[in-house]
Amino acid sequence: MLLIALFIAVILSNVQESLAETEQGHGAVNVHVLYRGTVPPPTEVKVTRDPETCGTTIYRQSITVRSPSGELKDAMVMVEDIHASGKEQTRTQSMVLSNSKCSFSPHVMPLQTGSTLEIQNLDQVMHNTHITHELRTFINVAMVVNGRPVAKRVANPGLYRVQCDVHKFMEGYVLASEHPYFGVTDERGSAKITDVPAGEHDISVWHERLGQLQAHITVPPNGEATATFEFHEDGTGHSRRMNR
Amino acid sequence: MRCQNLVCGLVLLLALGTSTVVQATKPEDTAATRAQGQVLFERTCLFCHGATGQGDGPAGWFLGRYASPRPRNFTAGSFKFRSTPSGDLPTDQDLFRTITKGIPGYMPSFASLSEAARWQIVAYVKSFYPGFRTETPVPLPLVGAPTPQLAESLDRGRALYTSFECHTCHGTEGRGDGPVTQAGELKDASGLQIQAADLTRPSSFKNGASLPDLVRTLLTGLDGTPMPSYAARLSDRETDAWDLAQYLRALSAESVP
């Protein structure tokens, strides 16, 4: 008897939940990321190896902004407080990370856990793609000239650092998210995250040199929320938000 | 199965070689086993690896404080001597082998402990990293069989050493003096400077210097160091890994068992 009652209760609560969800709906988040301050000149790195492929000098620009508006490229954006329910559309897929002209392309790459990272080498020199997650090696593979790509599934969420031990100036980042609500800013400093469950959320922006900023937003059902983040030269920053 | 006697004999030996060190007295991984392992660990390993397994024991603090390698931090979940793909955890057998054989130059062999005691320690070492409870490490297959040390095998091995650019780190003669090593650019997982191994001194190889040991090193790489895995490169032809291993053996006149 008790069991049956419980069973009914469970069904009821499930119904309520799904009702609530359809009522709530989904919205989009528009993120705009700006950098205010002088852009440091690129660091000049003398290339000691493989100049025919890598060039003799590498200018490493760690902050890419569009002047004069200061729109910041390559900032990774993520909704912080959502846990995957298993019901949402996933974005797990095969993501290609290339060793190309002695740099990693793309330089920063957000992806959903469960995705496969496919590493390839387009250069005529050997690279070793060495990826670490916190203190642990995720993979360290020799990418010889004309070798086949190497694929590995990304199981754990978090920030991964990509390096090449043979070419110290090469670096990249992979951000693995448990849910599909993430993005990365383009040349215009914008990223759009769609189909976010309506309601209040914390979203964060991470940049390899400038650090992290967070904002609290409300996503309206079938509408859009906008958040503008500003990183400052002195290491501070702030955010504005707006709902439509 | 048709094969030449010599080759079959060697494969069999390999199989025996791994299975005799293993199994026999392996206890279940229970709380009691780990507790016994802890007692042994605190008596024999704590001095270097520290009570919390972070490689910060009283000796470990001095050992490798300024130079690689530090005693392993077991909470990081990265291990050098594995039979598993790059980035994967070691198998129980891998840990057992490391404890049994020790690490030339850095860690004594603990073969004097009973097998049961070594297995208990393995269980305790694994308890420092939660991933051991959720992941199931699977060894990479050792494909093919040792090639007899023929001139052709050595030539193929030399060609692979060149096309795989081992010389970048290990030097053309294998003396551990490649340009990247000499530039001081190689770092281990704790950011400490690390040297590529001197391949003309096999007795210093940490992961063993027998042909199957070398093939294992080449397939798996040494996690936490720049030494990469060549598994994807060595899967094209079954003989490649063995040819390369033969060539490494020939780099030195040192005789190794």
Short mmCIF file of C-alpha atoms in Angstrom, two decimals:
data_model
loop_
_atom_site.label_atom_id
_atom_site.label_comp_id
_atom_site.label_asym_id
_atom_site.label_seq_id
_atom_site.Cartn_x
_atom_site.Cartn_y
_atom_site.Cartn_z
CA MET A 1 0.00 0.00 0.00
CA LEU A 2 2.68 2.41 1.07
CA LEU A 3 4.66 1.39 -1.99
CA ILE A 4 1.79 2.20 -4.30
CA ALA A 5 1.29 5.56 -2.63
CA LEU A 6 4.95 6.31 -3.06
CA PHE A 7 4.79 5.24 -6.67
CA ILE A 8 1.92 7.61 -7.34
CA ALA A 9 3.72 10.39 -5.53
CA VAL A 10 6.76 9.85 -7.73
CA ILE A 11 4.67 9.93 -10.91
CA LEU A 12 2.91 13.07 -9.74
CA SER A 13 6.11 14.85 -8.94
CA ASN A 14 7.52 13.87 -12.32
CA VAL A 15 4.49 15.30 -14.05
CA GLN A 16 4.83 18.48 -12.07
CA GLU A 17 8.46 18.74 -12.90
CA SER A 18 7.95 18.39 -16.62
CA LEU A 19 5.04 20.83 -16.46
CA ALA A 20 7.21 23.32 -14.67
CA GLU A 21 9.85 22.85 -17.31
CA THR A 22 7.63 23.47 -20.30
CA GLU A 23 6.18 26.47 -18.52
CA GLN A 24 9.62 27.80 -17.78
CA GLY A 25 10.92 27.39 -21.29
CA HIS A 26 14.33 28.33 -22.54
CA GLY A 27 16.13 31.47 -23.50
CA ALA A 28 19.43 32.63 -24.87
CA VAL A 29 22.35 34.37 -23.24
CA ASN A 30 24.30 36.95 -25.20
CA VAL A 31 27.70 37.57 -23.77
CA HIS A 32 29.89 40.48 -24.64
CA VAL A 33 33.44 40.65 -23.32
CA LEU A 34 35.56 43.79 -23.37
CA TYR A 35 39.07 44.68 -22.33
CA ARG A 36 39.76 48.18 -21.02
CA GLY A 37 43.36 49.27 -20.98
CA THR A 38 46.44 49.23 -23.08
CA VAL A 39 47.14 45.97 -24.79
CA PRO A 40 50.60 44.75 -23.78
CA PRO A 41 52.94 44.38 -26.77
CA PRO A 42 53.34 40.78 -27.93
CA THR A 43 56.15 38.84 -26.31
CA GLU A 44 58.90 38.09 -28.73
CA VAL A 45 60.07 34.50 -28.61
CA LYS A 46 63.19 33.49 -30.50
CA VAL A 47 62.58 30.20 -32.24
CA THR A 48 65.50 27.86 -31.87
CA ARG A 49 63.95 24.82 -33.49
CA ASP A 50 62.43 24.11 -36.89
CA PRO A 51 62.56 27.68 -38.25
CA GLU A 52 61.49 26.44 -41.70
CA THR A 53 58.09 25.60 -40.22
CA CYS A 54 57.86 27.76 -37.15
CA GLY A 55 59.59 30.91 -38.39
CA THR A 56 62.53 32.54 -36.65
CA THR A 57 60.58 34.66 -34.21
CA ILE A 58 57.18 34.11 -32.71
CA TYR A 59 55.15 37.03 -31.47
CA ARG A 60 52.98 35.70 -28.75
CA GLN A 61 49.90 37.84 -28.29
CA SER A 62 48.03 36.66 -25.25
CA ILE A 63 45.32 39.31 -25.33
CA THR A 64 43.53 39.65 -28.64
CA VAL A 65 41.28 42.72 -28.78
CA ARG A 66 39.63 44.67 -31.55
CA SER A 67 40.45 48.34 -31.26
CA PRO A 68 39.14 50.82 -30.51
CA SER A 69 36.09 49.11 -28.98
CA GLY A 70 38.21 46.69 -26.94
CA GLU A 71 36.26 43.56 -27.80
CA LEU A 72 38.10 40.54 -26.42
CA LYS A 73 38.52 37.34 -28.39
CA ASP A 74 39.05 33.83 -26.97
CA ALA A 75 37.33 34.25 -23.63
CA MET A 76 35.48 31.10 -22.63
CA VAL A 77 31.99 31.54 -21.24
CA MET A 78 30.05 29.08 -19.14
CA VAL A 79 26.82 28.86 -17.16
CA GLU A 80 28.05 27.90 -13.69
CA ASP A 81 25.17 26.61 -11.63
CA ILE A 82 23.45 24.15 -13.94
CA HIS A 83 23.85 20.43 -13.66
CA ALA A 84 23.15 18.29 -16.65
CA SER A 85 19.76 16.64 -16.20
CA GLY A 86 20.33 14.20 -19.03
CA LYS A 87 17.26 15.56 -20.81
CA GLU A 88 18.87 18.48 -22.58
CA GLN A 89 20.36 18.36 -26.04
CA THR A 90 24.00 17.43 -25.68
CA ARG A 91 26.88 18.95 -27.57
CA THR A 92 29.21 15.98 -27.34
CA GLN A 93 31.08 15.64 -30.59
CA SER A 94 34.46 15.16 -32.13
CA MET A 95 36.57 18.28 -31.66
CA VAL A 96 39.67 18.71 -33.77
CA LEU A 97 42.77 20.20 -32.18
CA SER A 98 45.43 20.92 -34.80
CA ASN A 99 49.14 21.48 -34.55
CA SER A 100 49.41 24.02 -37.31
CA LYS A 101 52.30 26.40 -38.08
CA CYS A 102 53.72 25.63 -34.66
CA SER A 103 50.64 26.72 -32.78
CA PHE A 104 47.51 25.02 -31.49
CA SER A 105 44.36 25.70 -33.44
CA PRO A 106 41.95 26.58 -32.00
CA HIS A 107 43.91 28.27 -29.26
CA VAL A 108 41.10 27.87 -26.75
CA MET A 109 38.38 25.28 -27.07
CA PRO A 110 35.34 24.73 -24.89
CA LEU A 111 33.63 21.35 -25.22
CA GLN A 112 31.18 19.13 -23.40
CA THR A 113 32.48 16.16 -21.43
CA GLY A 114 31.96 12.98 -23.39
CA SER A 115 33.32 14.67 -26.50
CA THR A 116 36.30 13.23 -28.29
CA LEU A 117 39.38 15.32 -28.73
CA GLU A 118 41.00 14.54 -32.06
CA ILE A 119 44.60 15.70 -32.23
CA GLN A 120 46.26 16.16 -35.61
CA ASN A 121 49.54 17.52 -36.92
CA LEU A 122 49.50 19.54 -40.13
CA ASP A 123 53.16 20.60 -39.89
CA GLN A 124 56.17 18.99 -41.48
CA VAL A 125 57.91 18.74 -38.10
CA MET A 126 57.22 16.53 -35.10
CA HIS A 127 55.22 17.92 -32.22
CA ASN A 128 54.28 16.22 -29.00
CA THR A 129 50.86 17.20 -27.81
CA HIS A 130 50.98 17.14 -24.04
CA ILE A 131 47.70 17.88 -22.28
CA THR A 132 47.36 18.08 -18.51
CA HIS A 133 44.32 18.36 -16.26
CA GLU A 134 45.21 19.72 -12.83
CA LEU A 135 48.21 17.59 -11.83
CA ARG A 136 47.36 14.66 -14.03
CA THR A 137 48.45 13.88 -17.58
CA PHE A 138 45.45 13.68 -19.88
CA ILE A 139 47.55 12.62 -22.85
CA ASN A 140 51.11 13.05 -24.11
CA VAL A 141 51.46 11.79 -27.65
CA ALA A 142 54.16 12.11 -30.27
CA MET A 143 52.64 13.66 -33.39
CA VAL A 144 55.13 12.67 -36.06
CA VAL A 145 55.06 14.09 -39.58
CA ASN A 146 52.17 12.72 -41.65
CA GLY A 147 51.00 10.55 -38.76
CA ARG A 148 47.35 9.67 -38.24
CA PRO A 149 45.28 11.75 -35.80
CA VAL A 150 45.02 10.54 -32.21
CA ALA A 151 41.64 10.62 -30.50
CA LYS A 152 40.74 10.50 -26.81
CA ARG A 153 37.46 10.97 -24.99
CA VAL A 154 37.33 13.81 -22.45
CA ALA A 155 35.60 12.39 -19.38
CA ASN A 156 36.35 14.86 -16.59
CA PRO A 157 35.14 18.47 -16.46
CA GLY A 158 37.61 21.28 -15.88
CA LEU A 159 40.40 23.23 -17.48
CA TYR A 160 43.01 21.40 -19.55
CA ARG A 161 46.36 22.92 -20.52
CA VAL A 162 47.80 22.03 -23.91
CA GLN A 163 51.56 22.20 -24.49
CA CYS A 164 54.29 20.91 -26.77
CA ASP A 165 57.53 19.97 -25.04
CA VAL A 166 59.51 20.39 -28.25
CA HIS A 167 58.23 23.91 -28.95
CA LYS A 168 57.88 25.67 -25.62
CA PHE A 169 56.05 28.66 -27.08
CA MET A 170 53.06 26.55 -28.11
CA GLU A 171 50.14 26.63 -25.72
CA GLY A 172 46.43 26.16 -25.70
CA TYR A 173 43.47 25.48 -23.42
CA VAL A 174 40.50 23.16 -23.42
CA LEU A 175 37.58 23.79 -21.06
CA ALA A 176 35.39 20.76 -20.51
CA SER A 177 31.88 21.46 -19.29
CA GLU A 178 29.47 18.88 -17.88
CA HIS A 179 26.53 20.55 -19.63
CA PRO A 180 26.01 22.11 -23.06
CA TYR A 181 25.77 25.73 -21.87
CA PHE A 182 29.10 27.25 -22.87
CA GLY A 183 30.73 29.29 -25.59
CA VAL A 184 33.81 31.21 -26.63
CA THR A 185 34.03 34.83 -27.77
CA ASP A 186 34.74 35.64 -31.41
CA GLU A 187 36.62 38.62 -32.91
CA ARG A 188 33.76 40.86 -31.81
CA GLY A 189 34.07 39.72 -28.23
CA SER A 190 30.69 38.00 -28.35
CA ALA A 191 29.40 34.57 -27.61
CA LYS A 192 25.84 33.31 -27.60
CA ILE A 193 24.60 30.42 -25.53
CA THR A 194 21.22 29.13 -26.66
CA ASP A 195 18.51 26.94 -25.11
CA VAL A 196 19.43 27.82 -21.56
CA PRO A 197 16.66 26.88 -19.09
CA ALA A 198 14.82 30.06 -18.13
CA GLY A 199 15.53 31.40 -14.65
CA GLU A 200 18.39 32.82 -12.64
CA HIS A 201 21.91 31.76 -13.40
CA ASP A 202 25.51 32.58 -12.64
CA ILE A 203 27.66 32.81 -15.70
CA SER A 204 31.40 33.11 -15.77
CA VAL A 205 33.98 34.25 -18.25
CA TRP A 206 37.52 32.94 -18.23
CA HIS A 207 40.51 34.31 -20.08
CA GLU A 208 43.98 32.76 -19.93
CA ARG A 209 45.72 35.99 -18.95
CA LEU A 210 42.96 38.13 -17.48
CA GLY A 211 41.37 35.58 -15.20
CA GLN A 212 37.74 35.05 -14.36
CA LEU A 213 34.65 37.23 -13.93
CA GLN A 214 31.17 36.22 -12.86
CA ALA A 215 27.69 37.68 -13.28
CA HIS A 216 24.23 36.80 -12.12
CA ILE A 217 21.60 36.88 -14.88
CA THR A 218 17.94 36.06 -15.38
CA VAL A 219 17.09 34.24 -18.57
CA PRO A 220 13.52 35.02 -19.66
CA PRO A 221 11.51 32.23 -21.31
CA ASN A 222 11.83 32.55 -25.10
CA GLY A 223 13.81 35.73 -24.62
CA GLU A 224 17.36 36.79 -24.32
CA ALA A 225 19.57 37.93 -21.50
CA THR A 226 22.65 39.99 -22.18
CA ALA A 227 25.70 40.19 -20.01
CA THR A 228 28.64 42.47 -20.67
CA PHE A 229 31.91 41.75 -18.96
CA GLU A 230 34.79 44.16 -18.71
CA PHE A 231 38.31 43.16 -17.82
CA HIS A 232 40.55 45.99 -16.71
CA GLU A 233 44.25 46.45 -17.13
CA ASP A 234 44.78 46.63 -13.37
CA GLY A 235 43.37 43.15 -12.96
CA THR A 236 39.90 44.20 -11.87
CA GLY A 237 36.72 43.92 -13.83
CA HIS A 238 32.98 44.19 -13.68
CA SER A 239 29.86 43.09 -15.46
CA ARG A 240 26.54 44.56 -16.51
CA ARG A 241 23.42 42.67 -17.34
CA MET A 242 20.15 43.17 -19.09
CA ASN A 243 17.11 40.99 -19.81
CA ARG A 244 14.88 41.21 -22.79
CA MET B 1 49.12 -21.49 -35.17
CA ARG B 2 52.22 -21.67 -37.28
CA CYS B 3 55.31 -20.02 -36.08
CA GLN B 4 58.99 -20.39 -35.73
CA ASN B 5 60.00 -22.09 -32.53
CA LEU B 6 62.26 -19.33 -31.37
CA VAL B 7 59.61 -16.63 -31.69
CA CYS B 8 56.91 -18.72 -30.02
CA GLY B 9 59.27 -19.55 -27.22
CA LEU B 10 59.92 -15.88 -26.59
CA VAL B 11 56.25 -14.94 -26.57
CA LEU B 12 55.59 -17.70 -24.10
CA LEU B 13 58.42 -16.46 -21.91
CA LEU B 14 56.90 -12.99 -21.92
CA ALA B 15 53.59 -14.35 -20.80
CA LEU B 16 55.22 -16.38 -18.04
CA GLY B 17 57.43 -13.47 -17.06
CA THR B 18 54.45 -11.28 -16.32
CA SER B 19 52.16 -13.85 -14.81
CA THR B 20 54.62 -15.34 -12.32
CA VAL B 21 55.29 -11.98 -10.65
CA VAL B 22 51.58 -11.47 -10.41
CA GLN B 23 48.43 -13.08 -8.99
CA ALA B 24 49.43 -15.91 -6.65
CA THR B 25 48.88 -14.15 -3.34
CA LYS B 26 46.92 -11.07 -4.33
CA PRO B 27 44.47 -10.29 -1.54
CA GLU B 28 41.04 -8.70 -2.09
CA ASP B 29 41.10 -4.91 -2.01
CA THR B 30 39.17 -4.49 1.24
CA ALA B 31 39.35 -1.99 4.09
CA ALA B 32 41.33 -4.57 6.06
CA THR B 33 43.84 -5.01 3.22
CA ARG B 34 44.29 -1.26 2.93
CA ALA B 35 44.74 -0.95 6.69
CA GLN B 36 47.50 -3.58 6.58
CA GLY B 37 48.97 -1.74 3.61
CA GLN B 38 48.92 1.51 5.56
CA VAL B 39 50.97 0.04 8.39
CA LEU B 40 53.57 -1.20 5.91
CA PHE B 41 53.48 2.05 3.93
CA GLU B 42 54.10 4.15 7.01
CA ARG B 43 57.04 1.98 7.92
CA THR B 44 58.66 1.71 4.46
CA CYS B 45 57.45 4.46 2.12
CA LEU B 46 56.45 7.41 4.30
CA PHE B 47 60.03 8.60 4.59
CA CYS B 48 59.98 9.63 0.94
CA HIS B 49 56.31 9.71 -0.12
CA GLY B 50 54.94 11.33 3.04
CA ALA B 51 52.08 10.34 5.32
CA THR B 52 49.50 11.86 2.98
CA GLY B 53 51.14 10.32 -0.09
CA GLN B 54 51.95 13.66 -1.62
CA GLY B 55 55.65 12.97 -2.10
CA ASP B 56 56.55 15.25 0.78
CA GLY B 57 58.02 12.85 3.31
CA PRO B 58 60.98 14.03 5.42
CA ALA B 59 63.48 12.69 2.86
CA GLY B 60 61.29 13.45 -0.12
CA TRP B 61 61.38 17.08 0.80
CA PHE B 62 65.12 17.11 0.14
CA LEU B 63 65.06 14.53 -2.61
CA GLY B 64 64.20 16.24 -5.83
CA ARG B 65 63.48 19.53 -4.16
CA TYR B 66 65.37 21.36 -6.85
CA ALA B 67 65.77 18.65 -9.44
CA SER B 68 63.48 16.11 -10.95
CA PRO B 69 62.20 13.66 -9.93
CA ARG B 70 60.41 14.27 -6.68
CA PRO B 71 59.01 11.15 -4.98
CA ARG B 72 55.63 10.56 -6.61
CA ASN B 73 52.61 12.47 -5.34
CA PHE B 74 50.00 9.71 -5.30
CA THR B 75 47.08 12.14 -5.03
CA ALA B 76 47.82 13.54 -8.52
CA GLY B 77 46.83 10.37 -10.35
CA SER B 78 49.73 10.50 -12.82
CA PHE B 79 52.10 7.55 -13.11
CA LYS B 80 55.14 7.00 -15.28
CA PHE B 81 55.49 3.23 -15.36
CA ARG B 82 52.35 1.78 -16.83
CA SER B 83 51.21 -0.74 -19.37
CA THR B 84 48.19 1.47 -20.12
CA PRO B 85 47.57 4.28 -22.66
CA SER B 86 48.90 7.79 -22.03
CA GLY B 87 46.89 9.53 -19.32
CA ASP B 88 45.36 6.32 -17.95
CA LEU B 89 46.00 4.98 -14.47
CA PRO B 90 48.40 2.07 -14.01
CA THR B 91 47.10 -1.44 -13.45
CA ASP B 92 47.61 -3.15 -10.09
CA GLN B 93 50.30 -5.25 -11.77
CA ASP B 94 52.12 -2.09 -12.88
CA LEU B 95 52.23 -0.75 -9.31
CA PHE B 96 53.25 -4.16 -8.02
CA ARG B 97 56.10 -4.29 -10.54
CA THR B 98 57.35 -0.80 -9.59
CA ILE B 99 57.35 -1.65 -5.88
CA THR B 100 59.01 -5.00 -6.52
CA LYS B 101 61.74 -3.74 -8.84
CA GLY B 102 62.19 -0.26 -7.42
CA ILE B 103 63.34 2.65 -9.59
CA PRO B 104 67.06 2.60 -10.48
CA GLY B 105 68.75 5.59 -8.87
CA TYR B 106 65.67 6.82 -7.02
CA MET B 107 63.77 4.17 -5.12
CA PRO B 108 64.91 0.89 -3.58
CA SER B 109 63.44 -2.45 -4.61
CA PHE B 110 60.99 -3.87 -2.11
CA ALA B 111 61.28 -7.45 -3.32
CA SER B 112 62.29 -8.38 0.23
CA LEU B 113 58.73 -7.78 1.41
CA SER B 114 56.40 -10.75 0.98
CA GLU B 115 54.19 -10.70 -2.11
CA ALA B 116 51.12 -10.38 0.11
CA ALA B 117 52.66 -7.35 1.81
CA ARG B 118 53.42 -5.70 -1.56
CA TRP B 119 49.83 -6.25 -2.71
CA GLN B 120 48.55 -4.71 0.54
CA ILE B 121 50.72 -1.67 -0.14
CA VAL B 122 49.38 -1.48 -3.71
CA ALA B 123 45.84 -1.35 -2.30
CA TYR B 124 46.82 1.44 0.09
CA VAL B 125 48.68 3.48 -2.55
CA LYS B 126 45.57 3.36 -4.75
CA SER B 127 43.42 4.74 -1.94
CA PHE B 128 45.19 8.13 -2.25
CA TYR B 129 43.54 8.82 -5.61
CA PRO B 130 39.75 8.46 -6.01
CA GLY B 131 40.05 7.75 -9.76
CA PHE B 132 41.21 4.22 -8.89
CA ARG B 133 37.69 3.49 -7.64
CA THR B 134 35.96 4.65 -10.83
CA GLU B 135 38.34 3.84 -13.68
CA THR B 136 39.37 0.46 -15.01
CA PRO B 137 42.84 0.69 -16.54
CA VAL B 138 43.34 -1.67 -19.48
CA PRO B 139 46.85 -2.58 -20.67
CA LEU B 140 47.85 -1.84 -24.26
CA PRO B 141 48.54 -5.04 -26.14
CA LEU B 142 52.20 -5.76 -26.78
CA VAL B 143 51.87 -6.41 -30.50
CA GLY B 144 54.18 -8.69 -32.38
CA ALA B 145 57.19 -10.46 -31.03
CA PRO B 146 60.82 -9.57 -30.53
CA THR B 147 62.69 -9.49 -33.79
CA PRO B 148 66.01 -11.24 -33.73
CA GLN B 149 68.76 -8.64 -33.66
CA LEU B 150 69.41 -8.78 -37.37
CA ALA B 151 71.14 -6.06 -39.31
CA GLU B 152 67.84 -5.22 -41.08
CA SER B 153 66.01 -4.91 -37.79
CA LEU B 154 68.64 -2.48 -36.51
CA ASP B 155 68.50 -0.48 -39.73
CA ARG B 156 64.72 -0.18 -39.50
CA GLY B 157 65.06 0.78 -35.84
CA ARG B 158 67.59 3.48 -36.66
CA ALA B 159 65.32 4.86 -39.38
CA LEU B 160 62.43 5.02 -36.89
CA TYR B 161 64.64 6.74 -34.30
CA THR B 162 65.28 9.42 -36.92
CA SER B 163 61.77 9.77 -38.35
CA PHE B 164 60.20 9.79 -34.87
CA GLU B 165 62.66 12.55 -33.93
CA CYS B 166 63.83 10.90 -30.73
CA HIS B 167 67.08 12.82 -31.26
CA THR B 168 65.31 16.10 -30.49
CA CYS B 169 65.37 15.16 -26.82
CA HIS B 170 67.76 12.20 -26.63
CA GLY B 171 70.43 13.35 -29.09
CA THR B 172 71.66 11.72 -32.28
CA GLU B 173 73.80 9.24 -30.38
CA GLY B 174 71.17 8.74 -27.71
CA ARG B 175 73.24 10.32 -24.94
CA GLY B 176 70.38 12.34 -23.57
CA ASP B 177 71.82 15.52 -25.05
CA GLY B 178 69.31 16.51 -27.73
CA PRO B 179 68.91 20.24 -28.47
CA VAL B 180 65.73 20.62 -26.41
CA THR B 181 67.33 18.92 -23.41
CA GLN B 182 70.47 21.02 -23.75
CA ALA B 183 68.42 24.19 -23.91
CA GLY B 184 67.06 23.22 -20.47
CA GLU B 185 63.53 23.43 -21.81
CA LEU B 186 62.22 20.07 -20.64
CA LYS B 187 60.11 20.20 -17.47
CA ASP B 188 58.25 17.55 -15.51
CA ALA B 189 54.73 17.82 -14.13
CA SER B 190 55.92 19.79 -11.08
CA GLY B 191 57.74 22.29 -13.29
CA LEU B 192 61.17 20.94 -12.38
CA GLN B 193 63.82 20.64 -15.04
CA ILE B 194 64.15 17.10 -16.36
CA GLN B 195 66.73 15.43 -18.61
CA ALA B 196 65.91 13.06 -21.42
CA ALA B 197 67.33 9.66 -20.50
CA ASP B 198 70.83 8.72 -21.62
CA LEU B 199 69.93 5.81 -23.86
CA THR B 200 73.48 4.48 -23.83
CA ARG B 201 73.06 3.57 -20.14
CA PRO B 202 70.24 1.04 -20.04
CA SER B 203 71.04 0.03 -16.46
CA SER B 204 69.63 3.41 -15.45
CA PHE B 205 66.31 2.86 -17.24
CA LYS B 206 63.57 3.24 -14.67
CA ASN B 207 60.98 1.29 -16.59
CA GLY B 208 63.29 -1.63 -17.34
CA ALA B 209 65.69 -2.33 -20.20
CA SER B 210 64.52 -5.69 -21.56
CA LEU B 211 62.98 -5.64 -25.04
CA PRO B 212 59.38 -5.91 -23.74
CA ASP B 213 60.14 -3.21 -21.14
CA LEU B 214 61.40 -0.87 -23.87
CA VAL B 215 58.41 -1.57 -26.09
CA ARG B 216 56.14 -0.80 -23.13
CA THR B 217 57.93 2.54 -22.54
CA LEU B 218 57.61 3.48 -26.22
CA LEU B 219 53.92 2.58 -26.39
CA THR B 220 52.86 4.23 -23.15
CA GLY B 221 55.22 7.17 -22.74
CA LEU B 222 56.11 8.31 -19.22
CA ASP B 223 53.24 10.42 -17.86
CA GLY B 224 54.27 13.53 -15.99
CA THR B 225 57.36 13.93 -18.20
CA PRO B 226 57.91 15.11 -21.80
CA MET B 227 58.52 11.50 -22.94
CA PRO B 228 55.49 10.97 -25.21
CA SER B 229 53.54 7.87 -26.13
CA TYR B 230 54.27 6.49 -29.58
CA ALA B 231 51.43 3.94 -29.47
CA ALA B 232 49.56 5.43 -32.44
CA ARG B 233 52.79 5.56 -34.45
CA LEU B 234 53.90 2.04 -33.66
CA SER B 235 50.63 0.33 -34.54
CA ASP B 236 51.16 0.44 -38.31
CA ARG B 237 53.58 -2.44 -38.44
CA GLU B 238 53.93 -5.10 -35.75
CA THR B 239 57.69 -5.17 -36.04
CA ASP B 240 58.25 -1.41 -35.65
CA ALA B 241 58.23 -1.28 -31.85
CA TRP B 242 60.56 -4.27 -31.59
CA ASP B 243 62.94 -2.93 -34.24
CA LEU B 244 63.17 0.36 -32.40
CA ALA B 245 63.72 -1.45 -29.10
CA GLN B 246 66.49 -3.53 -30.69
CA TYR B 247 68.12 -0.34 -31.91
CA LEU B 248 67.97 1.17 -28.41
CA ARG B 249 69.63 -1.94 -27.02
CA ALA B 250 72.36 -1.61 -29.61
CA LEU B 251 73.06 2.01 -28.66
CA SER B 252 75.09 0.73 -25.74
CA ALA B 253 77.61 -1.99 -25.28
CA GLU B 254 76.28 -2.49 -21.76
CA SER B 255 74.82 -5.96 -21.44
CA VAL B 256 71.44 -6.13 -19.80
CA PRO B 257 69.51 -9.20 -18.75
#
